[in-house]
Short mmCIF file of C-alpha atoms and ligand atoms in Angstrom, two decimals:
data_model
loop_
_atom_site.label_atom_id
_atom_site.label_comp_id
_atom_site.label_asym_id
_atom_site.label_seq_id
_atom_site.Cartn_x
_atom_site.Cartn_y
_atom_site.Cartn_z
CA MET C 17 -0.82 3.83 -3.80
CA ASN C 18 -1.76 2.30 -7.10
CA VAL C 19 -5.34 1.96 -5.93
CA ALA C 20 -5.33 6.09 -4.56
CA ASP C 21 -4.14 6.47 -7.95
CA SER C 22 -6.87 4.81 -10.25
CA GLN C 23 -9.24 6.69 -8.56
CA ARG C 24 -7.96 9.82 -9.16
CA VAL C 25 -7.86 8.57 -13.47
CA ALA C 26 -10.89 7.66 -12.87
CA ALA C 27 -12.73 11.39 -11.46
CA ALA C 28 -10.54 12.71 -13.61
CA LEU C 29 -11.82 11.23 -16.91
CA GLU C 30 -15.23 11.20 -14.87
CA GLY C 31 -15.17 14.67 -14.53
CA PHE C 32 -14.16 14.41 -18.56
CA GLY C 33 -17.20 13.10 -19.60
CA TYR C 34 -15.54 9.27 -20.02
CA GLU C 35 -17.93 6.61 -17.34
CA CYS C 36 -17.12 3.57 -15.84
CA THR C 37 -16.91 0.03 -17.03
CA LEU C 38 -15.70 -3.17 -15.76
CA GLN C 39 -14.94 -4.80 -19.30
CA PRO C 40 -11.99 -4.01 -21.00
CA ALA C 41 -13.91 -4.78 -24.18
CA ASP C 42 -16.26 -1.50 -23.16
CA ALA C 43 -13.95 1.19 -22.94
CA ASP C 44 -12.89 3.52 -25.48
CA VAL C 45 -9.65 4.42 -22.61
CA ILE C 46 -7.88 2.16 -20.64
CA VAL C 47 -5.91 2.64 -17.85
CA LEU C 48 -2.89 0.21 -16.98
CA ASN C 49 -1.86 1.22 -13.20
CA THR C 50 0.94 -0.34 -12.80
CA CYS C 51 3.50 -1.20 -10.29
CA VAL C 52 7.85 -3.22 -10.17
CA VAL C 53 8.49 -3.19 -7.49
CA ARG C 54 9.02 -7.34 -7.67
CA GLN C 55 9.38 -8.75 -11.01
CA SER C 56 6.23 -10.68 -10.21
CA ALA C 57 4.54 -7.36 -10.43
CA GLU C 58 6.49 -6.50 -13.90
CA ASP C 59 5.41 -9.87 -15.23
CA ARG C 60 1.54 -8.89 -14.75
CA ALA C 61 1.58 -6.21 -15.96
CA HIS C 62 3.21 -6.76 -19.54
CA GLY C 63 1.16 -10.00 -19.22
CA ARG C 64 -1.71 -7.70 -18.96
CA LEU C 65 -0.52 -5.03 -21.85
CA SER C 66 0.03 -8.33 -23.85
CA SER C 67 -3.73 -9.23 -23.61
CA LEU C 68 -4.86 -5.53 -24.56
CA THR C 69 -3.16 -6.14 -28.61
CA PRO C 70 -6.38 -8.36 -29.85
CA LEU C 71 -8.50 -5.31 -28.54
CA LYS C 72 -7.04 -2.84 -29.85
CA GLN C 73 -6.68 -4.45 -33.07
CA SER C 74 -10.17 -4.84 -33.14
CA LYS C 75 -11.28 -2.02 -31.82
CA PRO C 76 -8.46 0.70 -33.14
CA ASP C 77 -10.14 4.15 -31.68
CA LEU C 78 -9.53 2.53 -28.83
CA VAL C 79 -7.48 4.16 -26.14
CA ILE C 80 -4.44 2.62 -24.82
CA ASN C 81 -2.32 4.17 -21.43
CA LEU C 82 0.25 2.58 -19.44
CA MET C 83 1.13 4.48 -16.64
CA GLY C 84 2.48 3.98 -12.39
CA CYS C 85 6.02 1.97 -12.30
CA LEU C 86 6.86 0.14 -14.98
CA VAL C 87 7.32 3.97 -17.40
CA GLY C 88 11.15 5.17 -15.79
CA PRO C 89 12.22 8.35 -16.53
CA ARG C 90 14.72 5.68 -18.78
CA ASN C 91 13.09 3.33 -20.77
CA LEU C 92 10.56 5.16 -22.69
CA SER C 93 12.08 4.20 -25.75
CA GLU C 94 12.28 -0.02 -24.93
CA LEU C 95 8.07 0.31 -24.55
CA LYS C 96 7.02 2.73 -27.28
CA GLU C 97 9.33 -0.17 -29.60
CA ARG C 98 7.61 -3.46 -27.86
CA TYR C 99 4.00 -1.63 -27.21
CA PRO C 100 3.75 0.00 -30.21
CA ASP C 101 -0.53 -0.41 -29.44
CA VAL C 102 0.09 1.26 -26.22
CA ASP C 103 -0.47 4.88 -27.35
CA VAL C 104 -0.21 7.22 -24.42
CA PHE C 105 2.78 6.83 -21.59
CA SER C 106 2.46 8.32 -17.58
CA PRO C 107 5.40 8.34 -14.95
CA PRO C 108 3.04 7.19 -11.52
CA SER C 109 0.03 9.62 -10.41
CA ASP C 110 0.59 11.40 -12.78
CA ILE C 111 -2.93 12.42 -14.83
CA ALA C 112 -2.07 14.86 -17.12
CA PRO C 113 -0.33 12.97 -20.69
CA LEU C 114 -4.01 11.13 -20.83
CA ILE C 115 -6.44 14.28 -20.78
CA ASN C 116 -3.63 16.24 -22.69
CA PHE C 117 -4.21 13.51 -25.23
CA LEU C 118 -7.94 13.26 -24.40
CA SER C 119 -8.83 16.31 -25.60
CA GLN C 120 -5.79 16.94 -27.90
CA ARG C 121 -7.49 14.03 -29.61
CA GLU C 122 -10.76 15.65 -29.10
CA ILE C 123 -9.60 19.10 -31.45
CA HIS C 124 -7.70 16.90 -33.48
CA HIS C 125 -8.62 13.84 -34.12
CA ALA C 126 -4.43 13.07 -34.63
CA GLN C 127 -2.91 10.60 -32.19
CA ILE C 128 0.07 12.14 -30.14
CA ASP C 129 3.14 11.77 -28.83
CA GLU C 130 3.96 13.38 -26.80
CA ILE C 131 5.02 12.13 -23.90
CA ASN C 132 5.47 13.31 -20.43
CA THR C 133 8.57 11.23 -17.80
CA ARG C 134 8.72 13.88 -15.26
CA ASN C 135 8.51 12.00 -12.02
CA THR C 136 7.76 15.41 -9.23
CA LEU C 137 4.12 15.16 -9.69
CA LEU C 138 3.27 18.34 -7.26
CA ASP C 139 0.55 18.74 -4.33
CA GLU C 140 -1.32 21.13 -6.27
CA GLU C 141 -1.05 18.17 -9.69
CA LEU C 142 -2.99 16.19 -8.24
CA PRO C 143 -6.17 15.82 -9.60
CA LEU C 144 -9.66 14.72 -6.54
CA PRO C 145 -10.40 11.05 -6.16
CA ARG C 146 -13.45 10.22 -6.43
CA PRO C 147 -14.84 6.43 -4.00
CA ASP C 148 -16.70 3.87 -5.70
CA ILE C 149 -19.91 4.15 -4.92
CA GLY C 150 -21.54 2.25 -1.80
CA GLN C 151 -16.57 3.22 -1.34
CA VAL C 152 -16.41 2.72 3.10
CA SER C 153 -12.88 3.05 3.37
CA ALA C 154 -11.18 5.29 1.21
CA PHE C 155 -6.47 5.37 0.71
CA LEU C 156 -5.16 9.76 0.63
CA PRO C 157 -1.51 9.79 -0.31
CA ILE C 158 -0.47 12.46 1.90
CA VAL C 159 3.30 11.93 1.69
CA LEU C 160 4.34 11.65 -2.59
CA GLY C 161 7.58 9.64 -3.32
CA CYS C 162 10.69 8.70 -1.35
CA SER C 163 14.26 9.26 -0.84
CA HIS C 164 16.33 6.61 1.65
CA GLY C 165 17.05 4.64 -1.18
CA CYS C 166 16.94 2.00 0.21
CA THR C 167 19.94 -0.40 -1.48
CA TYR C 168 16.95 -2.72 -2.86
CA CYS C 169 14.20 -0.11 -3.62
CA VAL C 170 12.40 1.19 -6.72
CA ILE C 171 10.07 3.20 -5.61
CA PRO C 172 12.50 5.73 -5.48
CA SER C 173 13.52 6.15 -8.98
CA ARG C 174 9.91 6.12 -10.16
CA ARG C 175 7.80 8.16 -7.63
CA GLY C 176 10.80 10.51 -7.10
CA GLY C 177 11.42 12.16 -4.05
CA GLU C 178 9.98 12.69 -0.99
CA ARG C 179 7.37 14.93 -0.64
CA SER C 180 4.59 15.74 2.22
CA ARG C 181 1.39 17.16 0.87
CA SER C 182 0.00 20.26 2.06
CA PRO C 183 -2.26 20.03 5.16
CA ASP C 184 -4.79 22.03 3.86
CA ASN C 185 -5.19 19.39 0.03
CA ILE C 186 -5.29 16.55 2.43
CA LEU C 187 -7.48 18.04 4.87
CA ALA C 188 -9.79 19.44 1.72
CA GLU C 189 -9.57 15.84 0.17
CA ALA C 190 -10.11 14.08 2.97
CA ARG C 191 -13.78 16.49 3.94
CA SER C 192 -14.41 15.21 0.11
CA LEU C 193 -13.90 11.57 0.70
CA VAL C 194 -16.26 12.07 3.58
CA HIS C 195 -18.73 14.02 1.93
CA GLN C 196 -19.34 11.51 -0.60
CA GLY C 197 -19.88 8.20 2.09
CA VAL C 198 -16.52 7.45 3.27
CA LYS C 199 -16.15 6.06 6.91
CA GLU C 200 -12.62 5.21 6.72
CA ILE C 201 -9.46 7.04 5.60
CA THR C 202 -5.63 5.26 5.82
CA LEU C 203 -3.38 8.05 4.70
CA LEU C 204 -0.70 7.12 2.65
CA GLY C 205 3.14 7.28 2.57
CA GLN C 206 6.10 4.85 1.39
CA ILE C 207 7.86 6.34 4.52
CA VAL C 208 4.46 7.64 6.28
CA ASP C 209 6.50 8.71 9.85
CA ARG C 210 8.17 11.05 7.40
CA TYR C 211 5.35 13.30 6.76
CA GLY C 212 5.98 17.00 7.32
CA CYS C 213 9.38 16.68 7.90
CA ASP C 214 10.03 19.09 4.24
CA LEU C 215 7.49 21.50 5.08
CA ALA C 216 6.96 24.54 7.11
CA ASP C 217 6.34 25.22 11.05
CA GLY C 218 6.70 21.99 12.69
CA GLN C 219 3.86 20.51 10.51
CA SER C 220 4.36 16.49 11.56
CA LEU C 221 1.75 13.00 10.93
CA ALA C 222 0.18 13.83 14.92
CA MET C 223 -0.63 17.31 13.69
CA LEU C 224 -2.52 15.49 10.93
CA LEU C 225 -3.96 13.12 13.13
CA GLY C 226 -5.48 16.05 15.48
CA GLN C 227 -6.58 17.84 12.51
CA LEU C 228 -8.83 14.92 10.55
CA SER C 229 -9.97 13.42 13.89
CA ASP C 230 -11.98 16.49 13.43
CA ILE C 231 -13.38 15.68 10.44
CA ASP C 232 -17.02 15.15 11.55
CA GLY C 233 -18.68 11.68 10.00
CA LEU C 234 -15.15 10.48 9.66
CA LEU C 235 -15.10 7.10 12.12
CA ARG C 236 -11.67 6.05 11.86
CA ILE C 237 -7.75 7.14 10.91
CA ARG C 238 -5.41 4.54 9.72
CA TYR C 239 -1.64 5.65 8.45
CA LEU C 240 1.06 3.14 6.39
CA THR C 241 3.12 1.89 6.26
CA SER C 242 6.22 3.84 8.85
CA HIS C 243 10.07 3.21 9.24
CA PRO C 244 10.62 1.93 12.82
CA GLY C 245 13.48 5.42 12.27
CA TYR C 246 11.05 8.47 12.07
CA LEU C 247 7.82 6.24 14.81
CA THR C 248 7.68 9.54 16.63
CA ASP C 249 6.06 9.17 20.70
CA ALA C 250 4.14 11.99 18.97
CA ILE C 251 2.82 10.01 16.91
CA LEU C 252 2.27 7.11 19.10
CA GLU C 253 0.48 9.37 21.61
CA ALA C 254 -1.17 10.71 19.50
CA SER C 255 -2.46 7.63 18.18
CA ALA C 256 -3.32 6.27 21.63
CA ARG C 257 -5.37 9.60 22.87
CA LEU C 258 -7.82 10.15 19.49
CA PRO C 259 -10.73 7.60 19.47
CA LYS C 260 -10.31 7.89 15.84
CA VAL C 261 -6.90 6.72 15.05
CA CYS C 262 -6.97 3.14 14.75
CA PRO C 263 -3.71 1.44 16.80
CA HIS C 264 -2.26 -0.82 14.35
CA ILE C 265 0.99 0.09 12.76
CA GLU C 266 2.49 -1.22 9.96
CA VAL C 267 6.79 -1.07 10.66
CA PRO C 268 8.33 -2.74 8.00
CA VAL C 269 11.64 -5.03 9.95
CA GLN C 270 12.54 -6.23 6.20
CA ALA C 271 15.96 -8.14 8.31
CA GLY C 272 16.87 -10.05 12.21
CA ASP C 273 20.13 -9.14 10.47
CA ASP C 274 22.32 -6.16 12.00
CA LYS C 275 24.69 -6.47 8.68
CA VAL C 276 21.83 -7.54 6.15
CA LEU C 277 19.47 -4.32 7.10
CA MET C 278 23.28 -2.49 6.99
CA ALA C 279 23.33 -3.77 3.34
CA MET C 280 19.63 -2.74 2.24
CA ARG C 281 20.93 1.38 4.12
CA ARG C 282 18.06 1.12 6.14
CA GLY C 283 19.42 3.31 8.87
CA TYR C 284 18.44 0.82 12.02
CA THR C 285 19.91 -2.38 13.73
CA ARG C 286 17.93 -5.15 14.92
CA ASP C 287 17.90 -4.45 19.20
CA ASP C 288 16.40 -0.36 17.57
CA TYR C 289 13.52 -2.98 16.16
CA ARG C 290 13.13 -4.45 19.75
CA LYS C 291 13.55 -0.78 21.41
CA LEU C 292 10.44 0.62 18.82
CA VAL C 293 8.05 -2.48 18.88
CA ALA C 294 8.04 -2.51 22.86
CA ARG C 295 7.69 1.21 23.10
CA ILE C 296 5.04 0.50 20.51
CA ARG C 297 3.36 -1.92 22.09
CA GLU C 298 3.21 0.38 26.23
CA TYR C 299 1.29 3.17 23.57
CA LEU C 300 -0.49 1.22 22.15
CA PRO C 301 -1.55 -2.16 24.98
CA ALA C 302 -4.69 -3.60 22.78
CA GLY C 303 -3.16 -2.80 19.57
CA SER C 304 -1.47 -4.39 16.80
CA ILE C 305 1.84 -4.82 14.60
CA GLY C 306 2.57 -5.36 11.35
CA THR C 307 6.10 -5.82 9.25
CA ASP C 308 7.50 -6.66 6.27
CA ILE C 309 10.10 -8.87 5.52
CA ILE C 310 12.38 -10.02 2.48
CA VAL C 311 13.91 -13.30 2.63
CA GLY C 312 17.15 -13.86 0.41
CA PHE C 313 18.98 -10.40 -0.20
CA PRO C 314 22.19 -10.48 -1.72
CA ASP C 315 24.60 -13.05 0.92
CA GLU C 316 21.99 -13.56 3.63
CA THR C 317 23.46 -16.10 5.06
CA GLU C 318 22.14 -18.69 7.01
CA ASP C 319 22.83 -18.09 9.78
CA GLN C 320 21.61 -14.82 9.19
CA PHE C 321 18.01 -15.79 8.39
CA GLN C 322 18.66 -18.35 10.89
CA HIS C 323 17.81 -14.31 13.10
CA THR C 324 15.52 -13.63 11.06
CA VAL C 325 13.14 -15.99 12.41
CA ASP C 326 14.32 -15.49 15.47
CA LEU C 327 13.76 -11.77 15.68
CA LEU C 328 9.42 -12.68 14.84
CA GLU C 329 9.67 -15.64 17.29
CA GLU C 330 10.45 -13.15 20.08
CA LEU C 331 8.47 -10.49 19.06
CA ARG C 332 5.55 -12.23 18.54
CA LEU C 333 4.02 -10.01 15.64
CA ASP C 334 0.74 -10.27 13.96
CA VAL C 335 0.94 -9.68 10.04
CA THR C 336 3.71 -10.29 8.63
CA HIS C 337 4.13 -9.39 4.28
CA LEU C 338 7.23 -11.36 3.06
CA ALA C 339 8.88 -11.37 -0.07
CA ARG C 340 11.46 -13.40 -2.14
CA TYR C 341 14.19 -10.58 -2.82
CA SER C 342 14.36 -9.37 -6.50
CA PRO C 343 16.55 -7.47 -7.53
CA ARG C 344 15.46 -3.84 -9.53
CA PRO C 345 17.64 -2.07 -12.21
CA GLY C 346 18.18 0.69 -11.01
CA THR C 347 19.06 0.20 -7.24
CA PRO C 348 22.29 -0.15 -5.89
CA ALA C 349 21.23 -3.24 -4.83
CA TYR C 350 21.17 -5.21 -8.92
CA ARG C 351 24.10 -2.00 -9.67
CA ASN C 352 26.44 -4.02 -6.41
CA LEU C 353 25.37 -7.11 -5.24
CA VAL C 354 24.96 -10.64 -7.09
CA ASP C 355 21.20 -11.89 -6.35
CA SER C 356 23.36 -15.17 -3.99
CA VAL C 357 20.68 -16.60 -3.26
CA PRO C 358 18.98 -19.35 -5.29
CA ALA C 359 14.86 -18.75 -6.22
CA ALA C 360 14.61 -22.56 -4.25
CA GLU C 361 16.85 -21.78 -1.48
CA LYS C 362 14.20 -18.10 -1.06
CA MET C 363 11.38 -20.37 -1.68
CA ARG C 364 12.61 -22.95 1.64
CA ARG C 365 13.37 -19.58 3.87
CA PHE C 366 10.01 -17.72 3.11
CA ARG C 367 8.23 -20.72 3.63
CA ILE C 368 9.52 -21.10 7.16
CA LEU C 369 8.14 -17.53 7.77
CA GLU C 370 5.55 -18.45 6.57
CA GLU C 371 4.50 -21.49 8.63
CA LEU C 372 5.51 -19.49 11.91
CA GLN C 373 3.39 -16.59 11.16
CA GLU C 374 -0.01 -18.12 11.03
CA ARG C 375 1.31 -20.75 13.52
CA VAL C 376 1.44 -16.67 15.96
CA SER C 377 -1.02 -15.18 13.66
CA SER C 378 -2.93 -18.41 15.28
CA GLU C 379 -2.78 -17.99 18.86
CA ILE C 380 -2.85 -14.08 18.45
CA ASN C 381 -6.59 -14.13 17.44
CA ALA C 382 -7.31 -17.26 19.09
CA ARG C 383 -7.40 -15.15 22.93
CA LEU C 384 -9.60 -12.90 21.12
CA LEU C 385 -12.41 -15.51 20.57
CA ASN C 386 -15.27 -14.94 22.68
CA THR C 387 -14.12 -11.31 23.04
CA SER C 388 -16.13 -7.63 22.81
CA GLN C 389 -15.12 -6.16 19.18
CA GLU C 390 -15.52 -3.24 17.70
CA VAL C 391 -15.25 -3.83 13.76
CA LEU C 392 -16.52 -1.33 10.48
CA PHE C 393 -18.24 -3.45 8.17
CA GLU C 394 -17.38 -3.05 4.13
CA ASN C 395 -19.02 -5.25 1.83
CA ARG C 396 -20.91 -8.09 0.96
CA ALA C 397 -17.77 -11.27 0.25
CA LYS C 398 -18.86 -15.42 0.48
CA GLY C 399 -22.52 -14.60 1.48
CA LYS C 400 -22.05 -12.22 5.07
CA TRP C 401 -20.41 -9.17 5.89
CA ARG C 402 -16.93 -8.24 5.93
CA GLY C 403 -15.21 -5.42 8.29
CA ARG C 404 -12.20 -4.58 9.34
CA THR C 405 -11.10 -4.57 14.09
CA ARG C 406 -9.62 -1.77 15.18
CA THR C 407 -6.73 -3.45 14.96
CA ASN C 408 -7.49 -3.96 11.03
CA LYS C 409 -8.34 -7.15 11.88
CA LEU C 410 -10.86 -8.92 8.99
CA VAL C 411 -13.47 -10.21 10.83
CA PHE C 412 -16.60 -12.08 9.05
CA VAL C 413 -20.58 -11.85 10.10
CA GLU C 414 -23.74 -13.06 8.78
CA SER C 415 -26.55 -10.54 9.01
CA THR C 416 -29.04 -9.48 6.53
CA ASP C 417 -29.21 -6.58 7.16
CA SER C 418 -26.54 -3.82 5.13
CA LEU C 419 -23.59 -3.63 7.62
CA ALA C 420 -22.51 -1.07 4.87
CA GLY C 421 -20.74 1.87 6.72
CA VAL C 422 -22.07 0.26 9.50
CA LEU C 423 -20.35 0.10 13.72
CA HIS C 424 -21.11 -2.24 14.97
CA ARG C 425 -19.35 -4.41 18.17
CA VAL C 426 -19.84 -8.15 17.15
CA ARG C 427 -18.50 -10.80 19.96
CA ILE C 428 -15.97 -13.91 17.79
CA THR C 429 -17.59 -16.40 17.33
CA TRP C 430 -14.11 -18.25 15.42
CA THR C 431 -10.42 -17.46 15.30
CA GLY C 432 -7.43 -18.60 12.74
CA PRO C 433 -4.61 -16.75 11.49
CA TRP C 434 -6.13 -15.52 8.32
CA SER C 435 -9.65 -14.12 9.70
CA MET C 436 -12.59 -14.22 12.07
CA GLN C 437 -15.61 -15.85 12.15
CA ALA C 438 -18.98 -12.85 14.59
CA GLU C 439 -21.72 -12.54 15.62
CA LEU C 440 -23.64 -9.10 16.16
CA ILE C 441 -24.38 -8.11 19.26
CA ARG C 442 -27.52 -6.06 19.33
CA SER C 443 -28.12 -3.38 21.61
N1 SAH R 521 7.76 2.37 1.18
C1 SAH R 521 7.03 1.12 1.68
C2 SAH R 521 6.81 0.40 1.29
C3 SAH R 521 8.02 -0.25 -0.03
S1 SAH R 521 7.33 -1.87 -1.29
C4 SAH R 521 8.56 0.25 3.05
O1 SAH R 521 9.55 0.75 2.96
O2 SAH R 521 7.43 -0.02 3.55
C5 SAH R 521 6.69 -3.03 0.04
C6 SAH R 521 7.78 -3.98 0.34
O3 SAH R 521 7.84 -4.36 -0.94
C7 SAH R 521 8.66 -3.40 1.05
O4 SAH R 521 8.34 -3.17 2.51
C8 SAH R 521 9.28 -4.28 0.71
O5 SAH R 521 9.15 -5.75 1.39
C9 SAH R 521 8.82 -5.36 -0.45
N2 SAH R 521 10.52 -4.81 -1.21
C10 SAH R 521 10.34 -4.04 -2.07
N3 SAH R 521 11.66 -4.04 -2.83
C11 SAH R 521 12.13 -5.10 -2.46
C12 SAH R 521 12.63 -6.33 -3.90
N4 SAH R 521 13.59 -5.36 -4.77
N5 SAH R 521 12.64 -7.29 -3.60
C13 SAH R 521 11.86 -7.83 -3.02
N6 SAH R 521 11.27 -7.60 -1.89
C14 SAH R 521 10.92 -6.00 -1.86
#
């Protein structure tokens, strides 16, 4: 979401006559786009903010914009006090405060102190993104905000309630991305499978996948993240039927214990999730599944954690994104529950799942050895060309020819838990 937001900021600033630099010291405007989903991300944001102070001192005209989820509805005065060097504060996705500041400043050469903290940005207000030159894969947010209210999650209070963007705007944006060279689009939403629930005329993710498939030049479509409760047969059927839609589903389970799931207010049971995985595999037998897990949620017992271990062992998913529970001010869990699992114990649980997943992913990927796979190549990394299979697995290939944006069949020659090596199959 933040990568997508940042590209919109870049596009808006270019429209305003600025150009991009990778060196903070060369910049006239620095936008720090922040995430606070876990304490570690928030700490990083504070670290980066503090590191900008010397730059601002040596260059008082430098404009610093603090953007994103660190700018909450209630912490502005605190942030202003702590970071007097920040000129503009803007909530997630909202480019208006920065653009207003810059245009006012050009007119008046004056310091403007207007702060905008609404987090209900409308679809129409989103500036168009600008992909990087040669960028193969782009993110396209289709659902803004979230209204689900998982008890651990700060996102609804920072990104506002759920709003689906209009299909017309999404399609226009997708065409514009493809026109600029993008080959793969990943549709984004906190609960992407709820796309359209708040729109008229039965618009849905399944329909949108069909509409996007008609765009010439677009080679691949992905979507993330799905919530287990909303992954309909129609979405899975469309994913199986439409050749451009990649068979990879990110669908977080978060925990494998019913009591913990209930306390997280996720809205499904461990058995519901099992059935869902079976249903996904029925529709997408050659597909892959990713999940997210939070270990050490308040009061999670050893037995309850073991249920998560057992579930992952049983389901053998392709990827797990692991997190240790991080209390987030403003969330129901922060208000009502004690962060009772000690840090060392969270780490122990994290490592157990990490090892389990490394083994499972190694075994799953090993079965791909010597098979032929279709890879969309993106860029060079570590002296090789880097791309992904339709199932979102990382593949590296040696080639003296440029493969950027090229869809090519490869033969897998080596597999590990996190990536694979391959050679091009010459046709
Ligand atoms: N809406 C998406 C993404 C949420 S943020 C979803 O439901 O998947 C991405 C991941 O961060 C979540 O899936 C969750 O595993 C993790 N996360 C969110 N809040 C957290 C918290 N307070 N502590 C630890 N992990 C958290």
